[in-house]
PDB file of C-alpha atoms in Angstrom:
ATOM      1  CA  UNK A 271       2.350   5.817 -29.336  1.00 42.00           C
ATOM      2  CA  UNK A 272       4.293   4.995 -26.192  1.00 48.00           C
ATOM      3  CA  UNK A 273       6.495   1.912 -26.616  1.00 59.00           C
ATOM      4  CA  UNK A 274       6.276   0.994 -22.919  1.00 81.00           C
ATOM      5  CA  UNK A 275       5.658  -2.658 -22.158  1.00 94.00           C
ATOM      6  CA  UNK A 276       1.931  -3.410 -22.680  1.00 95.00           C
ATOM      7  CA  UNK A 277       1.630  -5.223 -19.352  1.00 96.00           C
ATOM      8  CA  UNK A 278       3.069  -2.196 -17.552  1.00 96.00           C
ATOM      9  CA  UNK A 279       0.709   0.123 -19.414  1.00 96.00           C
ATOM     10  CA  UNK A 280      -2.242  -2.020 -18.412  1.00 97.00           C
ATOM     11  CA  UNK A 281      -1.160  -2.175 -14.771  1.00 97.00           C
ATOM     12  CA  UNK A 282      -0.496   1.566 -14.658  1.00 97.00           C
ATOM     13  CA  UNK A 283      -3.980   2.250 -16.035  1.00 97.00           C
ATOM     14  CA  UNK A 284      -5.586  -0.292 -13.713  1.00 97.00           C
ATOM     15  CA  UNK A 285      -3.842   1.129 -10.664  1.00 97.00           C
ATOM     16  CA  UNK A 286      -4.900   4.669 -11.399  1.00 97.00           C
ATOM     17  CA  UNK A 287      -8.499   3.645 -12.113  1.00 98.00           C
ATOM     18  CA  UNK A 288      -8.982   0.959  -9.446  1.00 98.00           C
ATOM     19  CA  UNK A 289      -7.381   3.030  -6.687  1.00 97.00           C
ATOM     20  CA  UNK A 290      -9.034   6.268  -7.766  1.00 96.00           C
ATOM     21  CA  UNK A 291     -12.536   5.010  -8.525  1.00 97.00           C
ATOM     22  CA  UNK A 292     -12.839   1.564  -6.973  1.00 96.00           C
ATOM     23  CA  UNK A 293     -12.494  -1.898  -8.437  1.00 96.00           C
ATOM     24  CA  UNK A 294     -16.183  -2.496  -9.038  1.00 95.00           C
ATOM     25  CA  UNK A 295     -16.764   0.904 -10.638  1.00 96.00           C
ATOM     26  CA  UNK A 296     -14.130   0.291 -13.318  1.00 97.00           C
ATOM     27  CA  UNK A 297     -14.743  -2.051 -16.223  1.00 96.00           C
ATOM     28  CA  UNK A 298     -12.202  -3.673 -18.464  1.00 97.00           C
ATOM     29  CA  UNK A 299     -13.144  -1.283 -21.261  1.00 97.00           C
ATOM     30  CA  UNK A 300     -12.083   1.682 -19.111  1.00 97.00           C
ATOM     31  CA  UNK A 301      -8.735  -0.015 -18.433  1.00 98.00           C
ATOM     32  CA  UNK A 302      -8.371  -0.717 -22.152  1.00 97.00           C
ATOM     33  CA  UNK A 303      -9.067   2.902 -23.037  1.00 97.00           C
ATOM     34  CA  UNK A 304      -6.703   4.273 -20.381  1.00 97.00           C
ATOM     35  CA  UNK A 305      -3.919   1.907 -21.441  1.00 97.00           C
ATOM     36  CA  UNK A 306      -4.346   2.721 -25.132  1.00 96.00           C
ATOM     37  CA  UNK A 307      -4.360  -0.958 -26.040  1.00 96.00           C
ATOM     38  CA  UNK A 308      -6.928  -3.120 -27.756  1.00 95.00           C
ATOM     39  CA  UNK A 309      -9.292  -5.288 -25.762  1.00 96.00           C
ATOM     40  CA  UNK A 310      -7.671  -8.326 -27.373  1.00 96.00           C
ATOM     41  CA  UNK A 311      -4.243  -7.228 -26.129  1.00 95.00           C
ATOM     42  CA  UNK A 312      -5.627  -6.527 -22.653  1.00 96.00           C
ATOM     43  CA  UNK A 313      -7.130 -10.013 -22.411  1.00 96.00           C
ATOM     44  CA  UNK A 314      -3.914 -11.596 -23.731  1.00 96.00           C
ATOM     45  CA  UNK A 315      -2.157 -10.272 -20.644  1.00 96.00           C
ATOM     46  CA  UNK A 316      -5.040 -10.576 -18.185  1.00 97.00           C
ATOM     47  CA  UNK A 317      -7.694 -13.136 -19.215  1.00 96.00           C
ATOM     48  CA  UNK A 318     -10.074 -11.878 -16.520  1.00 95.00           C
ATOM     49  CA  UNK A 319     -10.712  -8.807 -14.427  1.00 95.00           C
ATOM     50  CA  UNK A 320      -9.995 -10.875 -11.333  1.00 94.00           C
ATOM     51  CA  UNK A 321      -6.494 -11.651 -12.602  1.00 96.00           C
ATOM     52  CA  UNK A 322      -5.930  -7.966 -13.356  1.00 97.00           C
ATOM     53  CA  UNK A 323      -7.094  -6.939  -9.873  1.00 97.00           C
ATOM     54  CA  UNK A 324      -4.783  -9.506  -8.291  1.00 96.00           C
ATOM     55  CA  UNK A 325      -1.807  -8.344 -10.395  1.00 97.00           C
ATOM     56  CA  UNK A 326      -2.578  -4.698  -9.557  1.00 98.00           C
ATOM     57  CA  UNK A 327      -2.618  -5.455  -5.831  1.00 98.00           C
ATOM     58  CA  UNK A 328       0.548  -7.554  -5.888  1.00 97.00           C
ATOM     59  CA  UNK A 329       2.439  -4.888  -7.804  1.00 97.00           C
ATOM     60  CA  UNK A 330       1.105  -2.148  -5.519  1.00 97.00           C
ATOM     61  CA  UNK A 331       2.215  -4.146  -2.486  1.00 98.00           C
ATOM     62  CA  UNK A 332       5.775  -4.406  -3.730  1.00 97.00           C
ATOM     63  CA  UNK A 333       5.969  -0.758  -4.710  1.00 97.00           C
ATOM     64  CA  UNK A 334       4.368   0.473  -1.461  1.00 98.00           C
ATOM     65  CA  UNK A 335       6.659  -1.568   0.763  1.00 98.00           C
ATOM     66  CA  UNK A 336       9.760  -0.676  -1.268  1.00 98.00           C
ATOM     67  CA  UNK A 337       8.967   3.035  -1.069  1.00 98.00           C
ATOM     68  CA  UNK A 338       8.499   2.763   2.690  1.00 98.00           C
ATOM     69  CA  UNK A 339      11.736   0.809   3.185  1.00 98.00           C
ATOM     70  CA  UNK A 340      13.765   3.271   1.103  1.00 98.00           C
ATOM     71  CA  UNK A 341      12.361   6.231   3.047  1.00 98.00           C
ATOM     72  CA  UNK A 342      13.044   4.623   6.430  1.00 98.00           C
ATOM     73  CA  UNK A 343      16.533   3.560   5.424  1.00 96.00           C
ATOM     74  CA  UNK A 344      17.361   7.072   4.198  1.00 96.00           C
ATOM     75  CA  UNK A 345      15.958   8.553   7.414  1.00 95.00           C
ATOM     76  CA  UNK A 346      18.812   6.840   9.239  1.00 87.00           C
ATOM     77  CA  UNK A 347      19.178   7.295  12.957  1.00 92.00           C
ATOM     78  CA  UNK A 348      18.635   4.773  15.682  1.00 93.00           C
ATOM     79  CA  UNK A 349      16.303   1.821  15.185  1.00 93.00           C
ATOM     80  CA  UNK A 350      13.731   3.656  17.303  1.00 94.00           C
ATOM     81  CA  UNK A 351      14.003   6.720  15.064  1.00 96.00           C
ATOM     82  CA  UNK A 352      13.586   4.494  12.042  1.00 96.00           C
ATOM     83  CA  UNK A 353      10.387   3.098  13.511  1.00 96.00           C
ATOM     84  CA  UNK A 354       9.077   6.625  13.925  1.00 98.00           C
ATOM     85  CA  UNK A 355      10.108   7.400  10.339  1.00 98.00           C
ATOM     86  CA  UNK A 356       7.453   4.878   9.246  1.00 98.00           C
ATOM     87  CA  UNK A 357       4.843   7.351  10.492  1.00 98.00           C
ATOM     88  CA  UNK A 358       6.611  10.247   8.770  1.00 98.00           C
ATOM     89  CA  UNK A 359       6.391   8.307   5.500  1.00 98.00           C
ATOM     90  CA  UNK A 360       2.709   7.634   6.131  1.00 98.00           C
ATOM     91  CA  UNK A 361       2.155  11.367   6.593  1.00 98.00           C
ATOM     92  CA  UNK A 362       3.780  12.080   3.239  1.00 98.00           C
ATOM     93  CA  UNK A 363       1.612   9.417   1.594  1.00 98.00           C
ATOM     94  CA  UNK A 364      -1.563  10.760   3.228  1.00 98.00           C
ATOM     95  CA  UNK A 365      -0.808  14.241   1.871  1.00 97.00           C
ATOM     96  CA  UNK A 366      -0.461  13.033  -1.733  1.00 96.00           C
ATOM     97  CA  UNK A 367      -3.176  14.166  -4.131  1.00 95.00           C
ATOM     98  CA  UNK A 368      -5.632  11.350  -4.701  1.00 93.00           C
ATOM     99  CA  UNK A 369      -4.896   9.528  -1.425  1.00 97.00           C
ATOM    100  CA  UNK A 370      -7.813   7.131  -0.876  1.00 97.00           C
ATOM    101  CA  UNK A 371      -6.592   4.986   1.982  1.00 97.00           C
ATOM    102  CA  UNK A 372      -5.349   1.437   1.783  1.00 98.00           C
ATOM    103  CA  UNK A 373      -5.868  -0.147  -1.641  1.00 97.00           C
ATOM    104  CA  UNK A 374      -5.996  -3.572  -0.010  1.00 97.00           C
ATOM    105  CA  UNK A 375      -8.664  -2.685   2.527  1.00 96.00           C
ATOM    106  CA  UNK A 376     -10.607  -0.837  -0.167  1.00 97.00           C
ATOM    107  CA  UNK A 377     -10.488  -3.819  -2.529  1.00 96.00           C
ATOM    108  CA  UNK A 378     -11.337  -6.255   0.249  1.00 95.00           C
ATOM    109  CA  UNK A 379     -14.253  -4.056   1.270  1.00 94.00           C
ATOM    110  CA  UNK A 380     -15.559  -4.029  -2.280  1.00 95.00           C
ATOM    111  CA  UNK A 381     -15.049  -7.682  -3.160  1.00 93.00           C
ATOM    112  CA  UNK A 382     -14.833  -9.385   0.227  1.00 84.00           C
ATOM    113  CA  UNK A 383     -14.872 -13.141   0.347  1.00 82.00           C
ATOM    114  CA  UNK A 384     -16.104 -13.308  -3.257  1.00 90.00           C
ATOM    115  CA  UNK A 385     -12.479 -12.963  -4.360  1.00 92.00           C
ATOM    116  CA  UNK A 386     -10.057 -15.310  -2.609  1.00 95.00           C
ATOM    117  CA  UNK A 387      -7.198 -13.698  -4.577  1.00 94.00           C
ATOM    118  CA  UNK A 388      -8.032 -10.262  -3.134  1.00 95.00           C
ATOM    119  CA  UNK A 389      -8.283 -11.729   0.365  1.00 95.00           C
ATOM    120  CA  UNK A 390      -4.889 -13.398  -0.112  1.00 96.00           C
ATOM    121  CA  UNK A 391      -3.304 -10.210  -1.503  1.00 96.00           C
ATOM    122  CA  UNK A 392      -4.650  -8.134   1.388  1.00 96.00           C
ATOM    123  CA  UNK A 393      -3.432 -10.641   3.974  1.00 96.00           C
ATOM    124  CA  UNK A 394      -0.043 -10.845   2.305  1.00 97.00           C
ATOM    125  CA  UNK A 395       0.329  -7.064   2.312  1.00 98.00           C
ATOM    126  CA  UNK A 396      -0.650  -6.712   5.969  1.00 98.00           C
ATOM    127  CA  UNK A 397       1.561  -9.641   7.018  1.00 98.00           C
ATOM    128  CA  UNK A 398       4.554  -8.230   5.148  1.00 98.00           C
ATOM    129  CA  UNK A 399       4.037  -4.780   6.661  1.00 98.00           C
ATOM    130  CA  UNK A 400       3.771  -6.396  10.099  1.00 98.00           C
ATOM    131  CA  UNK A 401       6.974  -8.362   9.485  1.00 98.00           C
ATOM    132  CA  UNK A 402       8.771  -5.196   8.434  1.00 98.00           C
ATOM    133  CA  UNK A 403       7.657  -3.471  11.628  1.00 98.00           C
ATOM    134  CA  UNK A 404       8.680  -6.545  13.643  1.00 98.00           C
ATOM    135  CA  UNK A 405      12.209  -6.311  12.245  1.00 97.00           C
ATOM    136  CA  UNK A 406      12.452  -2.637  13.121  1.00 97.00           C
ATOM    137  CA  UNK A 407      10.960  -3.299  16.559  1.00 96.00           C
ATOM    138  CA  UNK A 408      13.439  -6.064  17.298  1.00 96.00           C
ATOM    139  CA  UNK A 409      16.330  -3.827  16.228  1.00 95.00           C
ATOM    140  CA  UNK A 410      15.025  -1.154  18.599  1.00 95.00           C
ATOM    141  CA  UNK A 411      15.047  -3.630  21.488  1.00 95.00           C
ATOM    142  CA  UNK A 412      11.298  -3.460  22.097  1.00 95.00           C
ATOM    143  CA  UNK A 413       9.225  -6.520  23.012  1.00 96.00           C
ATOM    144  CA  UNK A 414       7.807  -8.385  19.981  1.00 95.00           C
ATOM    145  CA  UNK A 415       4.224  -7.412  20.860  1.00 96.00           C
ATOM    146  CA  UNK A 416       5.195  -3.788  20.259  1.00 97.00           C
ATOM    147  CA  UNK A 417       5.275  -4.478  16.510  1.00 97.00           C
ATOM    148  CA  UNK A 418       1.617  -5.523  16.638  1.00 97.00           C
ATOM    149  CA  UNK A 419       0.747  -2.339  18.514  1.00 97.00           C
ATOM    150  CA  UNK A 420       2.661  -0.192  16.031  1.00 98.00           C
ATOM    151  CA  UNK A 421       0.927  -1.914  13.112  1.00 98.00           C
ATOM    152  CA  UNK A 422      -2.434  -1.134  14.691  1.00 98.00           C
ATOM    153  CA  UNK A 423      -1.416   2.504  15.106  1.00 98.00           C
ATOM    154  CA  UNK A 424      -0.373   2.673  11.457  1.00 98.00           C
ATOM    155  CA  UNK A 425      -3.537   0.953  10.217  1.00 98.00           C
ATOM    156  CA  UNK A 426      -5.684   3.249  12.327  1.00 98.00           C
ATOM    157  CA  UNK A 427      -3.865   6.283  10.956  1.00 98.00           C
ATOM    158  CA  UNK A 428      -4.377   5.072   7.373  1.00 98.00           C
ATOM    159  CA  UNK A 429      -8.099   4.620   7.962  1.00 97.00           C
ATOM    160  CA  UNK A 430      -8.477   7.902   9.813  1.00 97.00           C
ATOM    161  CA  UNK A 431      -6.621   9.842   7.129  1.00 98.00           C
ATOM    162  CA  UNK A 432      -8.798   8.283   4.422  1.00 97.00           C
ATOM    163  CA  UNK A 433     -12.092   8.840   6.245  1.00 97.00           C
ATOM    164  CA  UNK A 434     -11.362  12.370   7.419  1.00 97.00           C
ATOM    165  CA  UNK A 435      -9.121  13.511   4.584  1.00 95.00           C
ATOM    166  CA  UNK A 436      -6.642  14.718   7.178  1.00 95.00           C
ATOM    167  CA  UNK A 437      -2.979  13.707   6.902  1.00 96.00           C
ATOM    168  CA  UNK A 438      -2.273  14.755  10.503  1.00 97.00           C
ATOM    169  CA  UNK A 439      -3.428  11.298  11.596  1.00 98.00           C
ATOM    170  CA  UNK A 440       0.142  10.178  10.859  1.00 98.00           C
ATOM    171  CA  UNK A 441       1.614  12.723  13.284  1.00 98.00           C
ATOM    172  CA  UNK A 442      -0.868  11.688  15.977  1.00 98.00           C
ATOM    173  CA  UNK A 443      -0.008   8.012  15.449  1.00 98.00           C
ATOM    174  CA  UNK A 444       3.701   8.889  15.465  1.00 98.00           C
ATOM    175  CA  UNK A 445       3.353  10.530  18.870  1.00 98.00           C
ATOM    176  CA  UNK A 446       1.514   7.469  20.211  1.00 98.00           C
ATOM    177  CA  UNK A 447       4.261   5.260  18.744  1.00 97.00           C
ATOM    178  CA  UNK A 448       6.942   7.395  20.397  1.00 97.00           C
ATOM    179  CA  UNK A 449       5.211   7.059  23.763  1.00 97.00           C
ATOM    180  CA  UNK A 450       4.912   3.311  23.270  1.00 96.00           C
ATOM    181  CA  UNK A 451       8.570   2.983  22.339  1.00 95.00           C
ATOM    182  CA  UNK A 452       9.636   5.127  25.302  1.00 94.00           C
ATOM    183  CA  UNK A 453       7.681   2.836  27.595  1.00 94.00           C
ATOM    184  CA  UNK A 454       8.912  -0.450  26.106  1.00 92.00           C
ATOM    185  CA  UNK A 455      12.523   0.066  25.077  1.00 86.00           C
ATOM    186  CA  UNK A 456      15.569   0.477  27.253  1.00 76.00           C
ATOM    187  CA  UNK A 457      17.037   3.988  26.963  1.00 63.00           C
ATOM    188  CA  UNK A 458      16.439   4.664  23.284  1.00 50.00           C
TER     189      UNK A 458
END
């Protein structure tokens, strides 16, 4: 049997199941089976499904944002080009097998206000993404409001790609972002 950390095994199983099938559709027994651990061990690490959902979302947030930041940093170029690289990364994500849209919006849609932890995790994720875009926007010399507009373009692309199953939403949003940056930044 795999000697990987039990908590990691549980979170890996939960992420695959919750993101792929939905939080409400997946019971703790399914997570137990997918992780290969006993129910006792599962509950030692996560005493409730709510705590597991929260941990899954917080870990996903960190991994998602880190992957984006690494991609953008490796893309190099001017700050404006780095902003556009955000949309290139989104396009790659949208084209991945099993893409189901934003895990935070999906979880919030399923659990809504009944789970303050999910609401907090979703807000945290969106705020952190917005802050990341704000930093890139400032470096590009665009007005601060441009970051809000770019975040809306990205969020719309995520939703469109999930609803329509079409990763080209990222390229369309990228073009809109380019036009916005051209209009708001001095000689990029």
